[in-house]
GROMACS .gro file of C-alpha atoms in nm:
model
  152
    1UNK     CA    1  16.987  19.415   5.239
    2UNK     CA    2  17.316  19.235   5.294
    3UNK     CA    3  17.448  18.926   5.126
    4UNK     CA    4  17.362  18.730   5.435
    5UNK     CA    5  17.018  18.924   5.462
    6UNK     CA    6  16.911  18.794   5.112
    7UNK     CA    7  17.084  18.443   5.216
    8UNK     CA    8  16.843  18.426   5.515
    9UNK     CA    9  16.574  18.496   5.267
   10UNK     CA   10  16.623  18.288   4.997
   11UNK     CA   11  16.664  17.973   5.277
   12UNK     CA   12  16.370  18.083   5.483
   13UNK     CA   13  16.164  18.070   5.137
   14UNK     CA   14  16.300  17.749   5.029
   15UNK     CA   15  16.265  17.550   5.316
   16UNK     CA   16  15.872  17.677   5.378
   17UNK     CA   17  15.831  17.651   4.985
   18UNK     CA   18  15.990  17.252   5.001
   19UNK     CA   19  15.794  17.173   5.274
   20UNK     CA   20  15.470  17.311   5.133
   21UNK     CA   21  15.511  17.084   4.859
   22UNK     CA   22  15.605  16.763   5.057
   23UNK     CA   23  15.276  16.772   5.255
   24UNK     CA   24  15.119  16.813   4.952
   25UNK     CA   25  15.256  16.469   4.844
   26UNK     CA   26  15.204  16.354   5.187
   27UNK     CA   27  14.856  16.431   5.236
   28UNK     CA   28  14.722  16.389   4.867
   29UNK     CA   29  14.884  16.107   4.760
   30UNK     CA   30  15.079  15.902   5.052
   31UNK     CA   31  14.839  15.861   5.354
   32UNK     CA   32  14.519  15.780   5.119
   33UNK     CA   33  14.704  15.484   5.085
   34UNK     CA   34  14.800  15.372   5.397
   35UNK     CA   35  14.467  15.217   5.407
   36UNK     CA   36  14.585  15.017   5.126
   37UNK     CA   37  14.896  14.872   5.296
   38UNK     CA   38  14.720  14.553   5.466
   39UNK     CA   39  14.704  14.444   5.847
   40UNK     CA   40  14.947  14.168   5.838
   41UNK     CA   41  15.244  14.464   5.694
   42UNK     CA   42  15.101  14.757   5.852
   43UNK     CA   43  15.337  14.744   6.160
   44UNK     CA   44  15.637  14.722   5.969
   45UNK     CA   45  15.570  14.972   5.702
   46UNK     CA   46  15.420  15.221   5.969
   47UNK     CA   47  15.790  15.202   6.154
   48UNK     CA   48  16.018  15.240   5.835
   49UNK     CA   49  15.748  15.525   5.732
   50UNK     CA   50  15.811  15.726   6.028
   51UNK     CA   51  16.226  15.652   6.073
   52UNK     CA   52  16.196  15.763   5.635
   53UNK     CA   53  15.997  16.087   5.668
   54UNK     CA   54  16.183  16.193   5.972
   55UNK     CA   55  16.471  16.216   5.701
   56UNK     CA   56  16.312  16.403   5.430
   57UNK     CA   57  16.154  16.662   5.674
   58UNK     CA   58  16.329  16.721   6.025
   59UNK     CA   59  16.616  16.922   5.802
   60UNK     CA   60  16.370  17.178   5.623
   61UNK     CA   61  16.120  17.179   5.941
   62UNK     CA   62  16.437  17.288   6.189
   63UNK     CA   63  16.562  17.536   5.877
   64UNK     CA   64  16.219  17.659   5.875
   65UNK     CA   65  16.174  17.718   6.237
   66UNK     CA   66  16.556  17.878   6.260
   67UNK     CA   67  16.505  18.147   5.996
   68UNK     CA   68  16.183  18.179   6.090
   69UNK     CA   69  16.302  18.351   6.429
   70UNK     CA   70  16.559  18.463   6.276
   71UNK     CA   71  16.350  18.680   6.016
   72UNK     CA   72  16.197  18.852   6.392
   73UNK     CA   73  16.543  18.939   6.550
   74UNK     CA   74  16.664  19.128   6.239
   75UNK     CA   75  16.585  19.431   6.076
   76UNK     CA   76  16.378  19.415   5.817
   77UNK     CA   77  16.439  19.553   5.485
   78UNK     CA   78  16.140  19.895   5.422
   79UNK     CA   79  15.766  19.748   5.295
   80UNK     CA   80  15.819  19.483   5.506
   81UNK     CA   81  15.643  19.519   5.903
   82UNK     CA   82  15.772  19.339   6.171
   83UNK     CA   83  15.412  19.219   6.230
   84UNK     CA   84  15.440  19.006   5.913
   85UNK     CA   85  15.764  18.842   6.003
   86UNK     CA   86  15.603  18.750   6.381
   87UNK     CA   87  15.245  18.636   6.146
   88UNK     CA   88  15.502  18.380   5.980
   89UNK     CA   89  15.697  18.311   6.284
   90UNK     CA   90  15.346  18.246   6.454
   91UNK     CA   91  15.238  17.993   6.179
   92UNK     CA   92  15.539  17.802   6.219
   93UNK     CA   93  15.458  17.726   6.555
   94UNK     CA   94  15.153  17.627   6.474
   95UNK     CA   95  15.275  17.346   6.286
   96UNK     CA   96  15.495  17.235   6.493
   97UNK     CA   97  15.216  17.198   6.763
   98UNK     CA   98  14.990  17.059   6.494
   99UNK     CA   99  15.285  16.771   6.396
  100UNK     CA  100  15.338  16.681   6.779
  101UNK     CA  101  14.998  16.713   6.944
  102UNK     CA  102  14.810  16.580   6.613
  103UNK     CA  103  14.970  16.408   6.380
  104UNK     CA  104  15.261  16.230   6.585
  105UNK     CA  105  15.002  16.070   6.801
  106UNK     CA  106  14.831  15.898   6.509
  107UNK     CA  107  15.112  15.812   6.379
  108UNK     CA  108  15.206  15.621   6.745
  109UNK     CA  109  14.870  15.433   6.717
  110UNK     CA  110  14.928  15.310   6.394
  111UNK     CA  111  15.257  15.194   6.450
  112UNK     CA  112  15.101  14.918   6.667
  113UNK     CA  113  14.895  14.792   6.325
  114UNK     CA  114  14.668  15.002   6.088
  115UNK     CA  115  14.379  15.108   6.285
  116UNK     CA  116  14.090  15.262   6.036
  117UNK     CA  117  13.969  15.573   6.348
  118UNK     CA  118  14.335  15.672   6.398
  119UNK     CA  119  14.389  15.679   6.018
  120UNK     CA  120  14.087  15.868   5.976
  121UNK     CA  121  14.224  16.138   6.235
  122UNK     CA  122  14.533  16.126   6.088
  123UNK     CA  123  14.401  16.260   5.715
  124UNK     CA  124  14.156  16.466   5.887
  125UNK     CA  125  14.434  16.684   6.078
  126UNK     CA  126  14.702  16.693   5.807
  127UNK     CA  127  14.414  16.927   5.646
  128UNK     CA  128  14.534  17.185   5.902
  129UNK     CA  129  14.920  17.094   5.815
  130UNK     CA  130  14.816  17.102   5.482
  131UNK     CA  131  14.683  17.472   5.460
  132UNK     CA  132  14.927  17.625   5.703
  133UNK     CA  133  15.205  17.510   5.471
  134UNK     CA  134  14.983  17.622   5.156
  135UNK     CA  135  14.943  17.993   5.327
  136UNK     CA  136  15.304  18.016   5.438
  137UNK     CA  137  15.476  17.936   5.078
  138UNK     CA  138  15.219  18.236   4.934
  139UNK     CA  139  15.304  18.471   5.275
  140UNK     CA  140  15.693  18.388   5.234
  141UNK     CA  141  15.684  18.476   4.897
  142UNK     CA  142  15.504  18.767   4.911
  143UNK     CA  143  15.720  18.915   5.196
  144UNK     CA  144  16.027  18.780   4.996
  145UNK     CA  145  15.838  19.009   4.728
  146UNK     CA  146  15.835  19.301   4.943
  147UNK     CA  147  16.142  19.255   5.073
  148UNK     CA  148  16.317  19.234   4.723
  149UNK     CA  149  16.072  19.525   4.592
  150UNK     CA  150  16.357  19.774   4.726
  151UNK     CA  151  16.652  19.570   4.584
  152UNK     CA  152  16.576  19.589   4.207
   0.00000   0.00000   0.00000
């Protein structure tokens, strides 16, 4: 592997691995307790939620998706098939289409003022977001694993 091969890697495992842990947060901790926000603040916080977490996770979600394709287009190192580079690829887009079809329209119906349904929804599919981002820190480490088995 070259320099910028292991570069890719190392990137492609940090952003996934980041991101794995902020929906953690996200789902364990920080939308349980949107319930607890009140009606009268709900509208307010709901906006400066969404302009806040846009920061924290639009850089690693875009870094995620980029190496993610990249990882496809490039040879990959021996022990490591090109089927499990287009697996991760795959369950990228799969959160993507998860954050805009599922999530991102919850999040638009609570922006109006907390609505208990769309909150429910909201918790409910993060579960998917949740696991995908679980499954894809363990797959990019393991094929950061393989592709590193050759290296050492």
């Amino acid at each position: 592997m070259t320099g910028m091969d292991r570069l890719l890697w190392l990137v492609h495992a940090a952003s996934t691995l980041f991101m794995a842990g902020v929906i953690a947060v996200i789902q364990i901790v920080h939308y349980p307790l949107f319930a607890r926000v009140g009606t009268a603040g709900f509208p307010a916080y709901a906006a400066e939620h969404g302009w806040r977490i846009t920061w924290v996770v639009a850089g690693p979600m875009l870094v995620e998706l980029a190496t993610a394709v990249w990882l496809v287009f490039r040879p990959l190192p021996p022990g490591v098939p090109a089927w499990m580079a287009w697996a991760g690829l795959a369950a990228v887009i799969a959160l993507w289409l998860s954050t805009f079809l599922l999530q991102v329209p919850q999040h638009e119906v609570l922006r109006v003022g907390f609505d208990p349904e769309a909150h429910r929804r909201l918790v409910f599919t993060n579960w998917l977001r949740t696991a995908l981002w679980f499954l894809r820190g363990v797959w990019v480490l393991y094929l950061l694993a393989r592709a590193m088995e050759r290296e050492c």
